[in-house]
CSV table of C-alpha atoms in Angstrom, one decimal:
chain,number,residue,atom,x,y,z
A,1,MET,CA,70.8,83.9,102.5
A,2,TYR,CA,71.4,87.4,101.7
A,3,ALA,CA,74.4,88.0,99.1
A,4,VAL,CA,76.0,91.5,99.2
A,5,SER,CA,77.0,92.6,95.7
A,6,ARG,CA,79.9,94.4,94.8
A,7,GLN,CA,77.4,97.6,93.6
A,8,ASP,CA,76.1,97.5,96.9
A,9,GLU,CA,79.6,97.6,98.8
A,10,LEU,CA,80.8,100.4,96.6
A,11,GLY,CA,77.1,101.9,97.0
A,12,VAL,CA,77.9,101.8,100.8
A,13,LEU,CA,81.6,103.2,100.7
A,14,ARG,CA,80.3,106.2,98.2
A,15,ILE,CA,78.2,107.2,101.2
A,16,VAL,CA,81.0,106.7,103.8
A,17,LEU,CA,83.3,108.8,101.4
A,18,GLU,CA,80.6,111.4,101.4
A,19,GLU,CA,80.3,111.9,105.0
A,20,GLN,CA,84.5,111.8,105.1
A,21,TYR,CA,84.1,114.9,102.6
A,22,GLU,CA,81.7,116.7,105.2
A,23,ARG,CA,83.7,116.1,107.8
A,24,HIS,CA,87.1,117.3,106.3
A,25,THR,CA,85.3,120.5,105.0
A,26,THR,CA,83.9,121.2,108.4
A,27,GLN,CA,87.4,120.6,110.0
A,28,LEU,CA,89.4,122.8,107.3
A,29,ALA,CA,86.4,125.6,108.0
A,30,LEU,CA,86.9,125.3,111.9
A,31,LEU,CA,90.7,125.6,111.2
A,32,ALA,CA,90.6,128.5,109.3
A,33,ARG,CA,88.2,130.0,112.0
A,34,GLN,CA,90.2,129.4,114.8
A,35,ALA,CA,93.4,130.8,113.1
A,36,SER,CA,91.8,133.8,112.8
A,37,GLN,CA,90.5,133.8,116.6
A,38,LEU,CA,93.3,132.8,118.2
A,39,PRO,CA,96.5,134.7,117.5
A,40,GLY,CA,98.6,132.5,119.7
A,41,ALA,CA,97.9,129.2,118.4
A,42,ASP,CA,100.6,127.0,116.9
A,43,PRO,CA,100.7,127.8,113.5
A,44,ALA,CA,102.8,125.0,112.2
A,45,ALA,CA,100.3,122.4,114.1
A,46,ALA,CA,97.3,124.3,111.9
A,47,ALA,CA,99.2,124.0,108.6
A,48,ALA,CA,99.6,120.7,109.3
A,49,LEU,CA,96.1,119.5,110.1
A,50,THR,CA,95.3,121.8,107.1
A,51,ALA,CA,97.5,119.8,104.4
A,52,ALA,CA,96.3,116.4,106.0
A,53,SER,CA,92.6,117.4,105.3
A,54,ARG,CA,93.2,119.0,102.0
A,55,ARG,CA,95.3,116.0,100.9
A,56,ALA,CA,92.1,113.7,102.1
A,57,LEU,CA,89.7,115.9,100.7
A,58,GLY,CA,91.5,115.3,97.4
A,59,ASP,CA,91.7,111.5,97.5
A,60,ILE,CA,88.4,111.5,98.6
A,61,ALA,CA,86.9,113.8,95.7
A,62,ARG,CA,88.6,111.7,93.3
A,63,ALA,CA,87.3,108.4,94.5
A,64,LEU,CA,84.1,110.2,94.3
A,65,HIS,CA,84.6,111.1,91.1
A,66,TYR,CA,85.6,107.8,89.6
A,67,LEU,CA,82.5,106.0,91.4
A,68,GLU,CA,80.4,108.4,89.3
A,69,GLN,CA,82.4,107.1,86.3
A,70,ASP,CA,81.8,103.4,87.3
A,71,GLY,CA,85.6,103.4,86.9
A,72,TYR,CA,86.3,102.8,90.6
A,73,GLY,CA,87.7,100.0,92.2
A,74,SER,CA,89.6,98.2,89.5
A,75,CYS,CA,93.2,97.6,89.4
A,76,GLU,CA,95.0,99.9,86.9
A,77,ARG,CA,97.2,97.1,86.6
A,78,CYS,CA,95.8,93.9,86.4
A,79,ALA,CA,91.8,95.1,86.2
A,80,ARG,CA,91.1,92.9,89.1
A,81,ASP,CA,88.9,94.5,91.8
A,82,ILE,CA,90.5,95.9,94.7
A,83,PRO,CA,89.1,94.5,98.2
A,84,ILE,CA,86.4,97.2,99.7
A,85,GLU,CA,88.5,96.8,102.8
A,86,GLN,CA,91.3,98.5,101.1
A,87,LEU,CA,89.1,101.0,99.1
A,88,ALA,CA,87.8,101.7,102.5
A,89,HIS,CA,91.2,102.6,104.2
A,90,ARG,CA,92.7,104.1,101.3
A,91,PRO,CA,90.2,105.5,98.9
A,92,SER,CA,92.7,106.9,96.3
A,93,THR,CA,94.6,103.6,96.1
A,94,ARG,CA,94.7,102.5,92.1
A,95,PHE,CA,96.1,99.2,92.4
A,96,CYS,CA,95.4,96.0,94.3
A,97,THR,CA,97.6,94.6,96.9
A,98,ALA,CA,99.8,92.2,94.3
A,99,CYS,CA,100.4,95.1,91.9
A,100,ARG,CA,100.8,98.0,94.1
A,101,PRO,CA,104.3,99.4,93.6
A,102,PRO,CA,106.8,99.5,96.3
A,103,ARG,CA,107.0,102.6,98.4
A,104,GLY,CA,109.8,105.2,98.2
A,105,GLY,CA,111.3,103.7,94.9
C-alpha cells in the first residue's frame, strides 16, 4: 500500500502554486499589452482583472516563501496541520477551519 506523506503533499502543492504563479504573471503581461493595444477596451474590467491577478500573485508568493522556510501549512493559532485541500483552495490561509476568524468582524 502506498502512503503519501504530508511533505509529499506539500511538494505537489508547491508545483501547483508555481504553475499558478506563472499563469497569473502571464495574465498580467497580457492585460498590460491589451490595454495599450485596445484603446476602446473596458478599463474597469481590465483594472479588476489586474487587481485580482496581483492579489493572487501576492498570496501565492507568500505561500511559496513559507514553503521555503518550512513554516507553511500549520495553523497560526493551534499549530495543527491545515488540510492540503484547504491550502490548495486558498494558499494564503493561515488558520485551520476550527480557528479561522469570522469574516467581516
